[in-house]
PDB file of C-alpha atoms in Angstrom:
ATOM      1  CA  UNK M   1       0.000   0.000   0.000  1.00  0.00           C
ATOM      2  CA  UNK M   2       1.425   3.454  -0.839  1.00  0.00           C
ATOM      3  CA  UNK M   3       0.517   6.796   0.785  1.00  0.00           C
ATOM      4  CA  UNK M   4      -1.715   8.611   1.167  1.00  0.00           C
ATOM      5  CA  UNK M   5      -3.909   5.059   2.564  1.00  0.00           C
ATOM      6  CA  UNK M   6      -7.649   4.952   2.397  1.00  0.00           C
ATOM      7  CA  UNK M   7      -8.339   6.414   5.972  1.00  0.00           C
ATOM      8  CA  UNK M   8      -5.080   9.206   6.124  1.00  0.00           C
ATOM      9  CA  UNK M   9      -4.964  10.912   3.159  1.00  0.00           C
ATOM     10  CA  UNK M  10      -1.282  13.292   4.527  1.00  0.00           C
ATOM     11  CA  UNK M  11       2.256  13.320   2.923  1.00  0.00           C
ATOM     12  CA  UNK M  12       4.879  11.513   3.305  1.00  0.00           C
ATOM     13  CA  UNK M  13       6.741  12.849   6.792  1.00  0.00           C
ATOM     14  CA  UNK M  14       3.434  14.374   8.186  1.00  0.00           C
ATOM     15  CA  UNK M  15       3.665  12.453  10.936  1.00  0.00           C
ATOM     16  CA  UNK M  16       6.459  13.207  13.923  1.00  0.00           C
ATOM     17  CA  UNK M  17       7.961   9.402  15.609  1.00  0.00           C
ATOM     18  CA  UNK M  18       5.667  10.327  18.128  1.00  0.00           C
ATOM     19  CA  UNK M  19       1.706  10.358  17.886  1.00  0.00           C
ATOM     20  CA  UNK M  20      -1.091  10.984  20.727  1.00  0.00           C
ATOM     21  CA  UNK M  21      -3.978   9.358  20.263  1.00  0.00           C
ATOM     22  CA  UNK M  22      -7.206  10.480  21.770  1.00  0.00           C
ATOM     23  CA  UNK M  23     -10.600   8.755  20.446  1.00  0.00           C
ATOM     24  CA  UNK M  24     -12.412  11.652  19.796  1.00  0.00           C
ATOM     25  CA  UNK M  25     -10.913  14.000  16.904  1.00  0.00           C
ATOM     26  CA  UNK M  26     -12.665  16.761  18.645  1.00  0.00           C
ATOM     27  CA  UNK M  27     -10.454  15.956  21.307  1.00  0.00           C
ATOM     28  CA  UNK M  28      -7.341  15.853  18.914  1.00  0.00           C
ATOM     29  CA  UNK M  29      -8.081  19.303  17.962  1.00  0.00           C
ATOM     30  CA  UNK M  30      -8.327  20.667  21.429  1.00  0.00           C
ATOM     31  CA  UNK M  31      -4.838  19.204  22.153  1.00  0.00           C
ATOM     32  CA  UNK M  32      -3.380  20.468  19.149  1.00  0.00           C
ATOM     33  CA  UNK M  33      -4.816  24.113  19.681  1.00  0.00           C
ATOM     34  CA  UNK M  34      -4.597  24.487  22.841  1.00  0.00           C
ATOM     35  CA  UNK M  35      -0.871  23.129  23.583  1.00  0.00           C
ATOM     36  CA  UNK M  36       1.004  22.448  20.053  1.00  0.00           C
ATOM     37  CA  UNK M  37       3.628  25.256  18.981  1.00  0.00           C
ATOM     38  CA  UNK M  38       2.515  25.558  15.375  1.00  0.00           C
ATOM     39  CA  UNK M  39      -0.230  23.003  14.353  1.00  0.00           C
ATOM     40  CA  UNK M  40      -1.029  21.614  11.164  1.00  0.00           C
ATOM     41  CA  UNK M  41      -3.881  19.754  10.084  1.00  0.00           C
ATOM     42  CA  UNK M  42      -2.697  16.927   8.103  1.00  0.00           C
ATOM     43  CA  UNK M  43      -5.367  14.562   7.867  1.00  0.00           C
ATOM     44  CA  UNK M  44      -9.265  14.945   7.779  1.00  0.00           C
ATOM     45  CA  UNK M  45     -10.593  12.149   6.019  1.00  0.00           C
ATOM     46  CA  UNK M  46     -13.794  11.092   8.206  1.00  0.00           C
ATOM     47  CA  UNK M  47     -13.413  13.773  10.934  1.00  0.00           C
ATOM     48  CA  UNK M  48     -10.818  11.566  11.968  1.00  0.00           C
ATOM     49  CA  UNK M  49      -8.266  15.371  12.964  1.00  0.00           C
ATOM     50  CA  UNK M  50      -5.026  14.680  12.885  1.00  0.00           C
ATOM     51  CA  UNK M  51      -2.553  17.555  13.413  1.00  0.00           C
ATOM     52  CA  UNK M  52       1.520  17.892  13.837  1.00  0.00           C
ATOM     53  CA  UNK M  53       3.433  20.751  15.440  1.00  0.00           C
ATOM     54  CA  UNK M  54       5.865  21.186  18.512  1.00  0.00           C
ATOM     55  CA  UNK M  55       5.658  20.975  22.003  1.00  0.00           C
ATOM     56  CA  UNK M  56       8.674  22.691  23.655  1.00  0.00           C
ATOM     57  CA  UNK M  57      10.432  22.454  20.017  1.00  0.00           C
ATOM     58  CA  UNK M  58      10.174  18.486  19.740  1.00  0.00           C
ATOM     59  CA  UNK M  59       7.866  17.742  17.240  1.00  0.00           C
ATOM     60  CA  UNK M  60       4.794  15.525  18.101  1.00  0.00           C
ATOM     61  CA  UNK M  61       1.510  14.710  16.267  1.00  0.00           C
ATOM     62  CA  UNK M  62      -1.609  14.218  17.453  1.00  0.00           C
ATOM     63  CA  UNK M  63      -4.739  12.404  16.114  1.00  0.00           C
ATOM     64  CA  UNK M  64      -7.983  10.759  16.636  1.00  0.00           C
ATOM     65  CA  UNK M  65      -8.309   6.590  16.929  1.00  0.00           C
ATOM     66  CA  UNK M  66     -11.855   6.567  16.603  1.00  0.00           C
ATOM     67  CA  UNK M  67     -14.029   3.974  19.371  1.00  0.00           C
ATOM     68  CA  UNK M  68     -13.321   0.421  19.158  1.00  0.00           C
ATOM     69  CA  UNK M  69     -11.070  -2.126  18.193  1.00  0.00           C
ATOM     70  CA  UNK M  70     -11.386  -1.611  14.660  1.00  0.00           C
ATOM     71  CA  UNK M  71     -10.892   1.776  14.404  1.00  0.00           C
ATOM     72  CA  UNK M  72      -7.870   2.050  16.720  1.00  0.00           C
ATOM     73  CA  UNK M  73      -6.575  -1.043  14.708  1.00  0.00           C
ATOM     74  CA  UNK M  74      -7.087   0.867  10.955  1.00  0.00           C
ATOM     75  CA  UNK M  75      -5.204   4.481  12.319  1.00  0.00           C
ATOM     76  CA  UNK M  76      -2.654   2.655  14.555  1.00  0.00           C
ATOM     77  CA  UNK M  77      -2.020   0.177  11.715  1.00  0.00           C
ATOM     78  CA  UNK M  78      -1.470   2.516   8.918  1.00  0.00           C
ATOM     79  CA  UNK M  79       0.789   4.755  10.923  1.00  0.00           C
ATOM     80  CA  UNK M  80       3.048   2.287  11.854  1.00  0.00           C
ATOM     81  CA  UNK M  81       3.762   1.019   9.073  1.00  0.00           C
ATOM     82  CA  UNK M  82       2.896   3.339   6.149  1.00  0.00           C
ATOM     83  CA  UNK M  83       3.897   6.358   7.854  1.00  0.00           C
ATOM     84  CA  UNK M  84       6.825   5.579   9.890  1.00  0.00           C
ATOM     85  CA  UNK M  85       5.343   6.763  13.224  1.00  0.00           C
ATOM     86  CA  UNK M  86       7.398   4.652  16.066  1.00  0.00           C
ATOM     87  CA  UNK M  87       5.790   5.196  19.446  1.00  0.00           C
ATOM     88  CA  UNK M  88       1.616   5.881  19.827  1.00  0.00           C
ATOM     89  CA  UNK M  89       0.471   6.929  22.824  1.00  0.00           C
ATOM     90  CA  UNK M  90      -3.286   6.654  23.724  1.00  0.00           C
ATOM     91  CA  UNK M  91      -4.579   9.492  25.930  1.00  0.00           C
ATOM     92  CA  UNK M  92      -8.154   8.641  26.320  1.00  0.00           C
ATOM     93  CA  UNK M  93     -11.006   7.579  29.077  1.00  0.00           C
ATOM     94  CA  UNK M  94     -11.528   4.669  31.150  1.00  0.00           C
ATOM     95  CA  UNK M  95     -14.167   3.745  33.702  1.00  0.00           C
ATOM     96  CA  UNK M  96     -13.114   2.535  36.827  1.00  0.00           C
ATOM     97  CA  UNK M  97     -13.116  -1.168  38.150  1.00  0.00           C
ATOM     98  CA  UNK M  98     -10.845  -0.732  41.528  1.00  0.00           C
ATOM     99  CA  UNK M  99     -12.890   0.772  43.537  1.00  0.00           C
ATOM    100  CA  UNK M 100     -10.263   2.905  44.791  1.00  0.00           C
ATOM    101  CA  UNK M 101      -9.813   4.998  41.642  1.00  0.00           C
ATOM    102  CA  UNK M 102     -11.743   8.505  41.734  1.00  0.00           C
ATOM    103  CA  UNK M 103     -12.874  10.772  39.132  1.00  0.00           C
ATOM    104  CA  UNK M 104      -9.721  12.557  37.142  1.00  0.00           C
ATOM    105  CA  UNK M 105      -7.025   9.569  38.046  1.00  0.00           C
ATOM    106  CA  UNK M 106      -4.722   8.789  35.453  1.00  0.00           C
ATOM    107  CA  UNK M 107      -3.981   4.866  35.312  1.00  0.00           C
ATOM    108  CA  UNK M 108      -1.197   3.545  32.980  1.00  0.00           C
ATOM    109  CA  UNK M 109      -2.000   0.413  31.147  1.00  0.00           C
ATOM    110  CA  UNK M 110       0.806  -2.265  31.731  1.00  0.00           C
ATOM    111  CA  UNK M 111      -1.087  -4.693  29.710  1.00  0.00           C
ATOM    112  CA  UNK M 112      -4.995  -5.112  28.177  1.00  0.00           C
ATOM    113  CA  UNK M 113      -6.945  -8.033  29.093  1.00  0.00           C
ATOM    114  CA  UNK M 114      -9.639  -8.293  26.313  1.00  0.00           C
ATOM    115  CA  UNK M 115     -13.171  -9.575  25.064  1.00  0.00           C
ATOM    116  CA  UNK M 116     -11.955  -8.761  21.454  1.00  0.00           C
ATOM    117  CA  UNK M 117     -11.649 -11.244  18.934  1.00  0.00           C
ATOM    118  CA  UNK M 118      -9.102  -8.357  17.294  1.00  0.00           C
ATOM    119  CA  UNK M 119      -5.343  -9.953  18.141  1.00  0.00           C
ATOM    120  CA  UNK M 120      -6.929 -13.814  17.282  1.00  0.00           C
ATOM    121  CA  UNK M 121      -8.195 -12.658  14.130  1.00  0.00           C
ATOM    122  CA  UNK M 122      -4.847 -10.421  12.846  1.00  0.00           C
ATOM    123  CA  UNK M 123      -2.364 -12.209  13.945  1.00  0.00           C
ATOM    124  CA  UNK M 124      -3.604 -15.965  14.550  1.00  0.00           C
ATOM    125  CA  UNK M 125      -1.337 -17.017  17.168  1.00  0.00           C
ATOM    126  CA  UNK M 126      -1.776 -21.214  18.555  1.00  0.00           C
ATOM    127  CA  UNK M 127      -2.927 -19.631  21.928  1.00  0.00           C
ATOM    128  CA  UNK M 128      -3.577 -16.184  23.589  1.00  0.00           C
ATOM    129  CA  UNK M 129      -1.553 -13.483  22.980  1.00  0.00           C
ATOM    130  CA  UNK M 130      -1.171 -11.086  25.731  1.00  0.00           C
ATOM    131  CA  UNK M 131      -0.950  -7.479  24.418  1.00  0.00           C
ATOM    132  CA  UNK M 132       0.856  -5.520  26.777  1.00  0.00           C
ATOM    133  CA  UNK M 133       2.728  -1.801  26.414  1.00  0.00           C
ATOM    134  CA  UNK M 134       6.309  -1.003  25.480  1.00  0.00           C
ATOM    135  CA  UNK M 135       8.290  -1.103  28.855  1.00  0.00           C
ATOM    136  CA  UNK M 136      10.564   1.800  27.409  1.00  0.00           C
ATOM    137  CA  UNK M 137       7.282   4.425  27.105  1.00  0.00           C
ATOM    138  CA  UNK M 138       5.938   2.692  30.854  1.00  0.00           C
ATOM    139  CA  UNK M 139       9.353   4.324  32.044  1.00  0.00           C
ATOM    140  CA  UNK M 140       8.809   7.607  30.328  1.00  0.00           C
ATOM    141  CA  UNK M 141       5.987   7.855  31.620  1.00  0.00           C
ATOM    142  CA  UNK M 142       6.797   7.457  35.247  1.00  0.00           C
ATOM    143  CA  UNK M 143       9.639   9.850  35.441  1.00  0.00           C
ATOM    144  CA  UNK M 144       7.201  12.381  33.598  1.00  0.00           C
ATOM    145  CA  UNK M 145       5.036  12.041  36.064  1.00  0.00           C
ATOM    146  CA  UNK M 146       7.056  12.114  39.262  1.00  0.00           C
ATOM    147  CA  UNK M 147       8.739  15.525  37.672  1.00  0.00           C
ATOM    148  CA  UNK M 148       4.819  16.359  36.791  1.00  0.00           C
ATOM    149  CA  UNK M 149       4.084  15.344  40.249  1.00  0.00           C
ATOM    150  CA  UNK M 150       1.000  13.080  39.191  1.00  0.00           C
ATOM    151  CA  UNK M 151      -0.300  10.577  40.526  1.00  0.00           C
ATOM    152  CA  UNK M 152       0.115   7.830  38.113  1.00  0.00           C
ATOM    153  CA  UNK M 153      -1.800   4.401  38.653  1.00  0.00           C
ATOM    154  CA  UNK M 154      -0.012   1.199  36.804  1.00  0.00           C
ATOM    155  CA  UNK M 155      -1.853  -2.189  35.967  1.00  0.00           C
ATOM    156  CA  UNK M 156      -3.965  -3.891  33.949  1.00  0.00           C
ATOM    157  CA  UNK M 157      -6.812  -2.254  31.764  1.00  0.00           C
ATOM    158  CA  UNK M 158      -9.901  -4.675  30.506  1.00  0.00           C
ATOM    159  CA  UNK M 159     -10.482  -3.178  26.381  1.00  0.00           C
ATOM    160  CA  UNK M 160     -13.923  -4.229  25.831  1.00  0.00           C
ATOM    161  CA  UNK M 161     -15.935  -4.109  22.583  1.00  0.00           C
ATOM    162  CA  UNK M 162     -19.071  -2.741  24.100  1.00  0.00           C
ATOM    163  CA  UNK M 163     -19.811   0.261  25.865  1.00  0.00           C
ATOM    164  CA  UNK M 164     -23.642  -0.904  26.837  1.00  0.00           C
ATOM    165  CA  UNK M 165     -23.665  -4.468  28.173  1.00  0.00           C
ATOM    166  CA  UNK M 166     -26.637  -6.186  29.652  1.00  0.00           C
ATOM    167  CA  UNK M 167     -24.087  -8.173  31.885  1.00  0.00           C
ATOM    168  CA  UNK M 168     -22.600  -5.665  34.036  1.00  0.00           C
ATOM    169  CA  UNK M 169     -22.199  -8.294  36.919  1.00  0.00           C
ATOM    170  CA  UNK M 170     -19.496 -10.077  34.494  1.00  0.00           C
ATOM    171  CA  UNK M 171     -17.473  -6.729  35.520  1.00  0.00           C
ATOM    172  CA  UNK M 172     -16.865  -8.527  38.828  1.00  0.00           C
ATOM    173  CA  UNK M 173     -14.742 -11.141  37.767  1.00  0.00           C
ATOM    174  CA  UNK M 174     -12.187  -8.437  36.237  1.00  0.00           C
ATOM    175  CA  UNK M 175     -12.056  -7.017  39.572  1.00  0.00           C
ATOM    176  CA  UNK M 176     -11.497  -9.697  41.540  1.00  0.00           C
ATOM    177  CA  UNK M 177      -8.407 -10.552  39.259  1.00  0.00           C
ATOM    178  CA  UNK M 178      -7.270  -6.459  39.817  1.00  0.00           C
ATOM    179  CA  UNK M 179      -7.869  -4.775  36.546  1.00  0.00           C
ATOM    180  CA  UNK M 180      -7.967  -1.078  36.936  1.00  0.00           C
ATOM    181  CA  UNK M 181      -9.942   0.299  34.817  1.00  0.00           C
ATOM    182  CA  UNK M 182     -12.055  -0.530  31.154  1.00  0.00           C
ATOM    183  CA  UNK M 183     -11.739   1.431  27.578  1.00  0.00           C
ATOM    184  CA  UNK M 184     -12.092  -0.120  24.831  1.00  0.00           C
ATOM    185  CA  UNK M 185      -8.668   0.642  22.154  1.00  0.00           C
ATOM    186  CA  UNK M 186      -5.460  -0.050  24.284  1.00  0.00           C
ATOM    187  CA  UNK M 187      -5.472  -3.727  23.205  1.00  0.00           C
ATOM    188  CA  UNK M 188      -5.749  -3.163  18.923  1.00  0.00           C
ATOM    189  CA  UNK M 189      -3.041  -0.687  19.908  1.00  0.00           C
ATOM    190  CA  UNK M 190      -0.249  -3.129  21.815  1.00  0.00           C
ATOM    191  CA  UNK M 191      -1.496  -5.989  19.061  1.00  0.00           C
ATOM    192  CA  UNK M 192      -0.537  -3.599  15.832  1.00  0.00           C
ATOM    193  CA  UNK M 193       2.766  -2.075  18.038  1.00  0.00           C
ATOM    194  CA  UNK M 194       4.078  -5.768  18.823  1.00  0.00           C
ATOM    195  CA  UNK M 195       3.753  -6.922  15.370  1.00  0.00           C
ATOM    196  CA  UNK M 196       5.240  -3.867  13.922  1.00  0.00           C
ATOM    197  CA  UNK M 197       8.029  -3.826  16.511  1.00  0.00           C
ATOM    198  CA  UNK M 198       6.976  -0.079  17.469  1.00  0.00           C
ATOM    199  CA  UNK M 199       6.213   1.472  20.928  1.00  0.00           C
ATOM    200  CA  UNK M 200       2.943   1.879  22.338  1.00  0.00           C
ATOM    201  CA  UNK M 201       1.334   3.470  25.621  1.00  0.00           C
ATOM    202  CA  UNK M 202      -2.457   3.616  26.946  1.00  0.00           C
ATOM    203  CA  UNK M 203      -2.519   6.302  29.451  1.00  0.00           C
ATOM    204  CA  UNK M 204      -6.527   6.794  31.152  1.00  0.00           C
ATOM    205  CA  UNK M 205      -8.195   9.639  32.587  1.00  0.00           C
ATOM    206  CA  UNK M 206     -11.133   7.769  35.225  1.00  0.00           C
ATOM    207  CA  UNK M 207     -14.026   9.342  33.591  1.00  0.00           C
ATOM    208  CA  UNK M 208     -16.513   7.256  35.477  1.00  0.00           C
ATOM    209  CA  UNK M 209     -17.274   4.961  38.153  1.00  0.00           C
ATOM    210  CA  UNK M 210     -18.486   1.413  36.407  1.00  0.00           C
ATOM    211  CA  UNK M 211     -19.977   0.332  39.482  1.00  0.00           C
ATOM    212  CA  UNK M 212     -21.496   3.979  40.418  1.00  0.00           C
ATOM    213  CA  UNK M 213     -23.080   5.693  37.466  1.00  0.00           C
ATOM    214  CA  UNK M 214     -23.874   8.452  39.601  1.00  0.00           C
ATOM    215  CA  UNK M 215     -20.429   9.438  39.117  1.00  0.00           C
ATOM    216  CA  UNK M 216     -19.692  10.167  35.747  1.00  0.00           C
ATOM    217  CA  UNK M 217     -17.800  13.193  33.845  1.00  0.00           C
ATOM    218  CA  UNK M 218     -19.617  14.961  31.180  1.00  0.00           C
ATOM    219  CA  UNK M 219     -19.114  15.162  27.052  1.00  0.00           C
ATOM    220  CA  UNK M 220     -17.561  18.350  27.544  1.00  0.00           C
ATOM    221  CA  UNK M 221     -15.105  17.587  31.120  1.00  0.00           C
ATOM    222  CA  UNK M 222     -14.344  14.779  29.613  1.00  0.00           C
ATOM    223  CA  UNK M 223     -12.728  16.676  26.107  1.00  0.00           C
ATOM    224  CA  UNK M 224     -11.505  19.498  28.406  1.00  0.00           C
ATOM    225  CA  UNK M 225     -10.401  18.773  31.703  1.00  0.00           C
ATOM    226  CA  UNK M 226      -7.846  15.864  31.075  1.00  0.00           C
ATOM    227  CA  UNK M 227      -5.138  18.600  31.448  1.00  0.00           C
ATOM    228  CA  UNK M 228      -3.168  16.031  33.786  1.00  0.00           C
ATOM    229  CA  UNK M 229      -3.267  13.109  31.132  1.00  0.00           C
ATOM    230  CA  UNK M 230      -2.252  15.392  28.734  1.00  0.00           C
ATOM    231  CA  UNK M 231       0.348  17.401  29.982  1.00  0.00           C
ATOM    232  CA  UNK M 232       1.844  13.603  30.954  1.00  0.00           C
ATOM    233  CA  UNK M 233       1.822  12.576  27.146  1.00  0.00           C
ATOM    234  CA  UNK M 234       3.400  15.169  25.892  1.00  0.00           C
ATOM    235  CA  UNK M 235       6.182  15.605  28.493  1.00  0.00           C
ATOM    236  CA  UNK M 236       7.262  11.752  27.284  1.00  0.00           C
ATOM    237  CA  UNK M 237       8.058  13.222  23.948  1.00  0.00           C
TER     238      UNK M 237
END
């Protein structure tokens, strides 16, 4: 496949090595204007924003994955290994499993335990694959956030392929074998970064409580209030 693919339609070298993935574009484009030295739009096929500029003069690009599985899998795919990108980073939302987790945490995804058919169907492995993230970005992101001074939670995340499920007591099991928190891209992301032999990250704002849905962050804190998340990702670049 040549560039530009069927879902990025940018130049060759639009892309920086380093890419921050929200889900929502919207979300892409609030980064980009509100912290990037410089933006450029580089890609707008489908709404899906992408943008590349600066952040304290090291070049960085940010773009939307889209919800899911597939969609993640499609974006992280093609900028892997089309457009050269080596480390993704997914700054996104998660609702909290452990209990312990309050509204605005940021949890690090060590690995994503699945229900997605996604790694068995790409890469057809003779058992279960375990997607996990880069160690070299986990360690980034740690001493970014002790200089930060953030509080950064580190464990497994559960990447689900449904937001509404009429088995919400199945969320029990997950927490009884300690998974933080549940999103639903961080495992198409570690699946497409292992077989590439590229970098990846999942790093989680708690948007909501899974097992309180009184407790919940709205549309609009959720696109503009992950300042903490944010200002993490890009101090790894």
């Amino acid at each position: 496949m040549k560039i530009p693919t069927p879902h990025i339609n940018a130049k060759e070298n639009a892309f920086a090595k380093t890419v921050l993935m929200p889900g929502d574009p919207m979300r892409a484009k609030f980064i980009a204007e509100n912290y990037l030295e410089m933006p450029k739009k580089v890609n707008a096929v489908r709404g899906m924003f992408a943008y590349t500029g600066t952040y304290n003069g090291s070049p960085v690009s940010i773009m939307g994955s889209g919800m899911g599985c597939p969609s993640m899998g499609i974006y992280s795919y093609e900028l892997y290994n089309f457009y050269k990108v080596e480390n993704i980073i997914r700054v996104g939302s998660a609702g909290s499993i452990n209990m312990e987790l309050e509204l605005g945490d940021v949890v690090m995804g060590v690995g994503a335990c699945t229900e997605s058919n996604y790694a068995d169907v790409f890469a057809r492995c003779p058992g279960l694959f375990a997607p996990t993230a880069s160690f070299e970005l986990m360690l980034q992101a740690k001493a970014a956030a002790d200089v930060l001074g953030i509080k950064l939670h580190a464990g497994n995340l559960l990447t689900s392929d449904v937001f509404y499920n009429d088995d919400s007591v199945g969320l029990n099991a997950w927490l009884r074998m300690g998974v933080l928190a549940v999103e639903m891209e961080a495992a198409a992301l570690y699946v497409n970064a292992a077989r590439a032999g590229k970098n990846a990250l999942c790093l989680c704002t708690i948007s909501d409580k899974v097992f309180d849905r009184n407790q919940s962050m709205t549309a609009a804190e959720r696109e503009k209030s992950f300042t903490d998340m944010i200002s993490l990702g890009l101090s790894m670049i």
